[in-house]
Amino acid sequence: MGLKRRRFALVLFIFLWMFAPGLLSGAAAQSESEEILTALQHRYADVTSLTADYTRVTSTPAMEGVFQTSAKHTASGLLMFKKPAELILSQAAPRTEKLVTDGRTVWWYIPEENLVHRYTNVDLHGELKPLLDFLGGLGGLEGHFTVKVTPAGTGEEKNHRLDLHRLQEGSGPARITVWFEPQELTLVGFRLTSVMGETTDFSLSNVQFNPELEDGLFYFRIPPGAEVIDEEPAR
């Protein structure tokens, strides 16, 4: 899977996990951790859509070591999500790009090249299954992930932090870290870490819950004259 499509699938992964039911069911042993998870479940139970400004930073430590140069890339834009699996990443900088999915087809549009990549055979459910299992009550994650809650105020943590660590190799990220503001439990950021150590950090601001987002917003219309490339899934 290409880097762009993999990153997009991982972002959808985290949002399906955030808004699916059944967050608890034995996720933490300590009472404070359980209280935080209970509060998160209540906070997000009725959230069906979300918008936020984002800043994304990707880092490839292996490349930094080989070439002795920075392998970090920063982008920013607007994120829009609607249950069950509709997502838009509208990038504004460093150049305009747009990723759109209705949960079935993924579109990646690059205006300055008038180019559209279309992915029609993306098994998003397969990409997201570990996190969906986690939301269903950990039953499907037993033996695959460990779950740890770090409350705000622990060490240098200013926000509540939730860590998922994969125990065995599989599809999707090796580690997922999510941060929540401790008073209102607003999602403020998340990190996706690959097996190779590549990290993708999303910092969110101006988070809005349950804005009205029409389904048609997630239907991509091919711009006039744009070249469309149909991409095949990686083998």
Short mmCIF file of C-alpha atoms in Angstrom, two decimals:
data_model
loop_
_atom_site.label_atom_id
_atom_site.label_comp_id
_atom_site.label_asym_id
_atom_site.label_seq_id
_atom_site.Cartn_x
_atom_site.Cartn_y
_atom_site.Cartn_z
CA MET A 1 0.00 0.00 0.00
CA GLY A 2 1.33 3.45 -0.91
CA LEU A 3 2.25 5.93 1.81
CA LYS A 4 -0.66 8.28 1.09
CA ARG A 5 -3.30 5.55 1.11
CA ARG A 6 -1.77 3.86 4.16
CA ARG A 7 -1.76 7.14 6.09
CA PHE A 8 -5.36 7.80 5.10
CA ALA A 9 -6.47 4.32 6.19
CA LEU A 10 -4.76 4.83 9.56
CA VAL A 11 -6.54 8.13 10.13
CA LEU A 12 -9.88 6.50 9.38
CA PHE A 13 -8.78 3.69 11.70
CA ILE A 14 -8.45 6.05 14.66
CA PHE A 15 -11.79 7.77 14.04
CA LEU A 16 -13.75 4.55 13.71
CA TRP A 17 -12.18 3.48 16.96
CA MET A 18 -13.07 6.77 18.65
CA PHE A 19 -16.76 6.71 17.83
CA ALA A 20 -17.67 3.03 17.93
CA PRO A 21 -19.50 1.71 21.04
CA GLY A 22 -18.09 -0.57 23.70
CA LEU A 23 -14.91 1.23 24.68
CA LEU A 24 -14.57 -0.53 28.03
CA SER A 25 -14.94 -4.19 28.98
CA GLY A 26 -11.72 -4.78 30.90
CA ALA A 27 -9.48 -2.26 29.13
CA ALA A 28 -7.71 -1.15 32.33
CA ALA A 29 -7.17 -2.66 35.73
CA GLN A 30 -6.66 0.47 37.82
CA SER A 31 -9.72 2.40 38.96
CA GLU A 32 -8.47 5.80 37.76
CA SER A 33 -7.85 4.38 34.31
CA GLU A 34 -11.29 2.78 34.31
CA GLU A 35 -12.86 6.08 35.32
CA ILE A 36 -11.12 7.85 32.43
CA LEU A 37 -12.26 5.21 29.94
CA THR A 38 -15.82 5.38 31.28
CA ALA A 39 -15.80 9.16 30.93
CA LEU A 40 -14.48 8.90 27.37
CA GLN A 41 -17.19 6.42 26.48
CA HIS A 42 -19.88 8.75 27.80
CA ARG A 43 -18.28 11.77 26.12
CA TYR A 44 -18.21 10.21 22.66
CA ALA A 45 -21.26 7.94 22.74
CA ASP A 46 -23.48 10.49 20.99
CA VAL A 47 -20.85 11.98 18.70
CA THR A 48 -21.74 11.18 15.09
CA SER A 49 -19.60 13.76 13.28
CA LEU A 50 -16.58 15.93 13.89
CA THR A 51 -14.55 18.66 12.23
CA ALA A 52 -11.16 20.01 13.24
CA ASP A 53 -8.17 21.92 11.94
CA TYR A 54 -5.14 19.67 11.85
CA THR A 55 -1.37 19.81 11.63
CA ARG A 56 0.26 16.58 10.54
CA VAL A 57 3.95 15.76 11.03
CA THR A 58 5.45 12.59 9.60
CA SER A 59 8.90 11.41 10.63
CA THR A 60 11.07 8.61 9.26
CA PRO A 61 13.93 7.99 11.72
CA ALA A 62 15.58 5.37 9.50
CA MET A 63 15.99 7.90 6.69
CA GLU A 64 17.38 10.47 9.10
CA GLY A 65 20.04 7.98 10.20
CA VAL A 66 21.07 7.02 6.67
CA PHE A 67 21.17 10.47 5.07
CA GLN A 68 21.97 12.56 8.18
CA THR A 69 19.21 14.96 7.31
CA SER A 70 15.71 15.71 8.52
CA ALA A 71 13.06 13.31 7.24
CA LYS A 72 10.16 15.21 8.77
CA HIS A 73 7.30 16.54 6.69
CA THR A 74 4.59 18.90 7.90
CA ALA A 75 1.15 19.55 6.43
CA SER A 76 -2.00 21.28 7.64
CA GLY A 77 -5.64 21.54 6.71
CA LEU A 78 -9.20 20.65 7.68
CA LEU A 79 -10.48 17.25 8.79
CA MET A 80 -14.14 16.20 8.53
CA PHE A 81 -15.49 12.87 9.81
CA LYS A 82 -18.96 11.34 9.83
CA LYS A 83 -20.00 7.93 11.08
CA PRO A 84 -19.75 5.22 10.10
CA ALA A 85 -16.75 5.67 7.77
CA GLU A 86 -16.88 8.95 5.85
CA LEU A 87 -13.76 11.09 6.03
CA ILE A 88 -12.20 14.11 4.30
CA LEU A 89 -8.68 15.44 4.75
CA SER A 90 -8.58 18.80 2.97
CA GLN A 91 -4.92 19.79 2.99
CA ALA A 92 -4.08 23.49 2.58
CA ALA A 93 -0.30 23.50 3.07
CA PRO A 94 2.36 22.93 1.85
CA ARG A 95 0.19 22.43 -1.24
CA THR A 96 -3.51 21.86 -1.80
CA GLU A 97 -4.55 18.20 -1.76
CA LYS A 98 -7.76 16.40 -0.88
CA LEU A 99 -8.45 12.87 0.34
CA VAL A 100 -12.09 11.76 0.38
CA THR A 101 -13.82 8.49 1.17
CA ASP A 102 -17.41 7.39 1.67
CA GLY A 103 -16.10 4.19 3.29
CA ARG A 104 -15.89 2.32 -0.01
CA THR A 105 -13.89 4.31 -2.56
CA VAL A 106 -10.88 6.47 -1.68
CA TRP A 107 -10.08 9.53 -3.82
CA TRP A 108 -6.82 11.51 -3.66
CA TYR A 109 -6.94 14.76 -5.65
CA ILE A 110 -3.91 16.96 -6.44
CA PRO A 111 -5.22 20.22 -8.00
CA GLU A 112 -1.87 21.61 -9.19
CA GLU A 113 -1.38 18.46 -11.27
CA ASN A 114 -5.09 18.11 -12.10
CA LEU A 115 -4.62 14.48 -11.10
CA VAL A 116 -6.94 12.10 -9.25
CA HIS A 117 -5.92 8.74 -7.76
CA ARG A 118 -8.89 6.41 -7.30
CA TYR A 119 -8.72 3.37 -4.99
CA THR A 120 -11.75 1.14 -5.43
CA ASN A 121 -10.39 -2.10 -3.97
CA VAL A 122 -9.30 -0.85 -0.57
CA ASP A 123 -10.33 -3.19 2.22
CA LEU A 124 -10.85 -0.46 4.79
CA HIS A 125 -12.55 -2.85 7.21
CA GLY A 126 -9.54 -5.12 7.02
CA GLU A 127 -7.21 -2.18 7.60
CA LEU A 128 -9.23 -1.10 10.62
CA LYS A 129 -10.23 -4.43 12.11
CA PRO A 130 -7.87 -4.41 15.14
CA LEU A 131 -9.21 -1.08 16.37
CA LEU A 132 -12.79 -2.04 15.62
CA ASP A 133 -12.25 -5.16 17.72
CA PHE A 134 -10.91 -2.96 20.51
CA LEU A 135 -14.02 -0.85 20.44
CA GLY A 136 -16.17 -3.96 20.54
CA GLY A 137 -14.81 -4.82 23.98
CA LEU A 138 -11.26 -6.13 23.57
CA GLY A 139 -12.43 -9.67 22.82
CA GLY A 140 -10.90 -9.58 19.35
CA LEU A 141 -7.69 -7.98 20.62
CA GLU A 142 -6.73 -10.50 23.28
CA GLY A 143 -3.21 -11.64 22.55
CA HIS A 144 -2.71 -8.85 19.96
CA PHE A 145 -2.63 -5.52 21.84
CA THR A 146 -1.89 -4.22 25.29
CA VAL A 147 -3.84 -1.16 26.47
CA LYS A 148 -2.51 1.46 28.88
CA VAL A 149 -4.07 4.66 30.22
CA THR A 150 -1.83 7.45 31.55
CA PRO A 151 -3.85 10.12 33.40
CA ALA A 152 -3.04 13.81 32.99
CA GLY A 153 -0.56 14.97 35.60
CA THR A 154 1.48 11.78 35.44
CA GLY A 155 5.07 12.79 34.75
CA GLU A 156 5.02 15.50 32.10
CA GLU A 157 1.64 14.53 30.65
CA LYS A 158 -0.72 17.51 30.41
CA ASN A 159 -3.46 15.41 28.80
CA HIS A 160 -4.89 11.95 29.33
CA ARG A 161 -3.01 9.50 27.12
CA LEU A 162 -4.21 6.18 25.79
CA ASP A 163 -1.61 3.76 24.37
CA LEU A 164 -2.25 0.61 22.34
CA HIS A 165 0.75 -1.62 21.64
CA ARG A 166 0.60 -4.49 19.19
CA LEU A 167 2.01 -7.75 20.55
CA GLN A 168 2.24 -9.56 17.23
CA GLU A 169 2.95 -8.39 13.71
CA GLY A 170 -0.19 -7.56 11.72
CA SER A 171 -1.82 -5.00 9.43
CA GLY A 172 -2.11 -1.43 10.60
CA PRO A 173 0.10 0.51 13.04
CA ALA A 174 2.35 -1.15 15.59
CA ARG A 175 1.43 1.48 18.19
CA ILE A 176 -1.36 4.03 18.54
CA THR A 177 -1.28 6.89 21.03
CA VAL A 178 -4.26 9.20 21.61
CA TRP A 179 -4.39 12.35 23.74
CA PHE A 180 -7.50 13.91 25.34
CA GLU A 181 -7.82 17.24 27.11
CA PRO A 182 -8.59 16.33 30.76
CA GLN A 183 -11.46 18.75 31.52
CA GLU A 184 -13.74 18.36 28.49
CA LEU A 185 -12.09 15.18 27.16
CA THR A 186 -11.72 16.78 23.74
CA LEU A 187 -9.53 14.85 21.33
CA VAL A 188 -6.37 16.94 20.90
CA GLY A 189 -4.10 14.62 18.94
CA PHE A 190 -2.96 11.15 18.04
CA ARG A 191 0.18 9.37 16.88
CA LEU A 192 0.40 6.37 14.59
CA THR A 193 3.68 4.43 14.71
CA SER A 194 4.58 1.84 12.08
CA VAL A 195 6.63 -1.32 12.57
CA MET A 196 9.57 0.49 10.93
CA GLY A 197 9.33 3.37 13.41
CA GLU A 198 7.73 5.92 11.09
CA THR A 199 5.43 8.20 13.05
CA THR A 200 2.48 10.28 11.90
CA ASP A 201 1.40 12.89 14.44
CA PHE A 202 -1.91 14.74 14.14
CA SER A 203 -2.47 17.80 16.33
CA LEU A 204 -6.09 19.00 16.34
CA SER A 205 -7.61 22.39 17.12
CA ASN A 206 -11.02 24.06 16.77
CA VAL A 207 -12.67 20.68 17.28
CA GLN A 208 -16.43 20.79 16.64
CA PHE A 209 -18.73 17.92 17.63
CA ASN A 210 -21.83 16.92 15.66
CA PRO A 211 -21.75 19.56 12.93
CA GLU A 212 -24.27 18.97 10.15
CA LEU A 213 -22.37 17.19 7.36
CA GLU A 214 -24.43 16.06 4.41
CA ASP A 215 -23.57 12.68 2.90
CA GLY A 216 -23.11 14.37 -0.47
CA LEU A 217 -20.08 16.16 0.97
CA PHE A 218 -18.23 12.85 0.92
CA TYR A 219 -19.10 12.11 -2.71
CA PHE A 220 -16.09 13.11 -4.81
CA ARG A 221 -16.84 14.76 -8.14
CA ILE A 222 -14.05 14.46 -10.68
CA PRO A 223 -12.97 17.96 -11.80
CA PRO A 224 -13.32 18.70 -15.54
CA GLY A 225 -10.29 17.56 -17.51
CA ALA A 226 -8.63 15.82 -14.57
CA GLU A 227 -6.61 12.69 -15.26
CA VAL A 228 -7.89 9.72 -13.22
CA ILE A 229 -5.53 6.90 -12.28
CA ASP A 230 -7.07 3.71 -10.93
CA GLU A 231 -4.78 2.27 -8.30
CA GLU A 232 -4.54 -1.39 -7.42
CA PRO A 233 -4.09 -2.56 -3.81
CA ALA A 234 -0.58 -3.56 -2.80
CA ARG A 235 0.12 -7.30 -2.86
#
